[in-house]
Amino acid sequence: MTVYALEKNASGSVIGLASWSDDKTAFPDGFVSCTADEYASAKSTFMNSLKDQAIGALTYARGEAALAVAMGNTFGPQTRAYVSALQEIADGTDTTSTALPAAPASTST
């Protein structure tokens, strides 16, 4: 039987998820048991957070940056601002954004 657990911060936001196939597993500190439905709902919200979207966009931007540098291109101010904005969302510095910034048309802009 699968056992589901989640961890919440002081404000009640989910900050960790876990599942085990062994129902005798001891939960790590801070984790509490939950139902499969609660786990699925929390996972959907947790995995699709703006922070996670920003981390994914940064990963993509890093790949594009590596290609641009390999081709001898430089980064324009819009690209630098875009990456900085993503980084602030990803590291939690920006707590007011509700959507990712628009990506520039090219890395040279």
One Martini backbone bead per residue (centre of mass of N, CA, C, O) as a GRO file, in nm:
protein
  109
    1MET     BB    1   0.096   0.037   0.023
    2THR     BB    2   0.062   0.364  -0.026
    3VAL     BB    3   0.234   0.644   0.113
    4TYR     BB    4   0.146   0.975   0.210
    5ALA     BB    5   0.323   1.300   0.213
    6LEU     BB    6   0.360   1.624   0.378
    7GLU     BB    7   0.498   1.960   0.375
    8LYS     BB    8   0.475   2.253   0.581
    9ASN     BB    9   0.467   2.566   0.646
   10ALA     BB   10   0.366   2.817   0.855
   11SER     BB   11   0.150   2.914   0.616
   12GLY     BB   12   0.064   2.621   0.460
   13SER     BB   13   0.269   2.556   0.252
   14VAL     BB   14   0.392   2.349   0.029
   15ILE     BB   15   0.746   2.200   0.051
   16GLY     BB   16   0.673   1.881   0.050
   17LEU     BB   17   0.707   1.547  -0.096
   18ALA     BB   18   0.586   1.200  -0.036
   19SER     BB   19   0.647   0.843  -0.113
   20TRP     BB   20   0.555   0.501  -0.020
   21SER     BB   21   0.540   0.140  -0.031
   22ASP     BB   22   0.594   0.143   0.280
   23ASP     BB   23   0.393   0.145   0.577
   24LYS     BB   24   0.669   0.149   0.782
   25THR     BB   25   0.757   0.424   0.726
   26ALA     BB   26   0.922   0.688   0.844
   27PHE     BB   27   0.882   1.008   0.886
   28PRO     BB   28   0.999   1.288   0.834
   29ASP     BB   29   1.051   1.572   0.952
   30GLY     BB   30   0.737   1.754   0.898
   31PHE     BB   31   0.575   1.515   0.812
   32VAL     BB   32   0.247   1.420   0.686
   33SER     BB   33  -0.021   1.259   0.643
   34CYS     BB   34  -0.203   1.162   0.341
   35THR     BB   35  -0.389   1.149   0.081
   36ALA     BB   36  -0.398   1.088  -0.249
   37ASP     BB   37  -0.556   1.347  -0.320
   38GLU     BB   38  -0.384   1.549  -0.162
   39TYR     BB   39  -0.122   1.482  -0.306
   40ALA     BB   40  -0.211   1.548  -0.598
   41SER     BB   41  -0.285   1.842  -0.546
   42ALA     BB   42  -0.014   1.935  -0.428
   43LYS     BB   43   0.161   1.852  -0.670
   44SER     BB   44   0.037   2.031  -0.881
   45THR     BB   45   0.100   2.297  -0.737
   46PHE     BB   46   0.404   2.256  -0.672
   47MET     BB   47   0.503   2.186  -0.979
   48ASN     BB   48   0.343   2.472  -1.090
   49SER     BB   49   0.500   2.687  -0.994
   50LEU     BB   50   0.657   2.974  -1.056
   51LYS     BB   51   0.931   2.881  -0.963
   52ASP     BB   52   0.944   2.625  -1.144
   53GLN     BB   53   0.912   2.776  -1.409
   54ALA     BB   54   1.170   2.946  -1.375
   55ILE     BB   55   1.368   2.711  -1.363
   56GLY     BB   56   1.299   2.604  -1.645
   57ALA     BB   57   1.367   2.869  -1.799
   58LEU     BB   58   1.663   2.878  -1.708
   59THR     BB   59   1.754   2.617  -1.835
   60TYR     BB   60   1.693   2.705  -2.122
   61ALA     BB   61   1.862   2.968  -2.122
   62ARG     BB   62   2.135   2.829  -2.076
   63GLY     BB   63   2.136   2.673  -2.341
   64GLU     BB   64   2.116   2.922  -2.523
   65ALA     BB   65   2.373   3.058  -2.417
   66ALA     BB   66   2.574   2.845  -2.503
   67LEU     BB   67   2.515   2.874  -2.805
   68ALA     BB   68   2.573   3.174  -2.836
   69VAL     BB   69   2.868   3.166  -2.743
   70ALA     BB   70   2.964   2.954  -2.954
   71MET     BB   71   2.878   3.178  -3.188
   72GLY     BB   72   2.970   3.478  -3.071
   73ASN     BB   73   2.758   3.597  -2.899
   74THR     BB   74   2.567   3.841  -2.738
   75PHE     BB   75   2.410   4.015  -2.475
   76GLY     BB   76   2.141   4.186  -2.416
   77PRO     BB   77   1.944   4.373  -2.206
   78GLN     BB   78   1.687   4.196  -2.226
   79THR     BB   79   1.820   3.929  -2.153
   80ARG     BB   80   1.936   4.011  -1.881
   81ALA     BB   81   1.660   4.089  -1.756
   82TYR     BB   82   1.522   3.817  -1.789
   83VAL     BB   83   1.720   3.644  -1.623
   84SER     BB   84   1.696   3.810  -1.365
   85ALA     BB   85   1.394   3.765  -1.322
   86LEU     BB   86   1.405   3.460  -1.302
   87GLN     BB   87   1.603   3.444  -1.065
   88GLU     BB   88   1.419   3.595  -0.859
   89ILE     BB   89   1.197   3.385  -0.863
   90ALA     BB   90   1.365   3.126  -0.801
   91ASP     BB   91   1.502   3.256  -0.521
   92GLY     BB   92   1.263   3.461  -0.387
   93THR     BB   93   1.297   3.772  -0.426
   94ASP     BB   94   1.040   3.749  -0.600
   95THR     BB   95   0.697   3.793  -0.457
   96THR     BB   96   0.495   3.945  -0.689
   97SER     BB   97   0.486   3.767  -0.911
   98THR     BB   98   0.245   3.582  -1.148
   99ALA     BB   99   0.452   3.579  -1.393
  100LEU     BB  100   0.636   3.540  -1.648
  101PRO     BB  101   0.844   3.673  -1.842
  102ALA     BB  102   0.914   3.779  -2.142
  103ALA     BB  103   1.079   3.670  -2.400
  104PRO     BB  104   1.307   3.741  -2.605
  105ALA     BB  105   1.364   3.705  -2.939
  106SER     BB  106   1.675   3.742  -2.861
  107THR     BB  107   1.997   3.747  -2.722
  108SER     BB  108   2.074   4.039  -2.861
  109THR     BB  109   1.837   4.214  -2.699
   0.00000   0.00000   0.00000
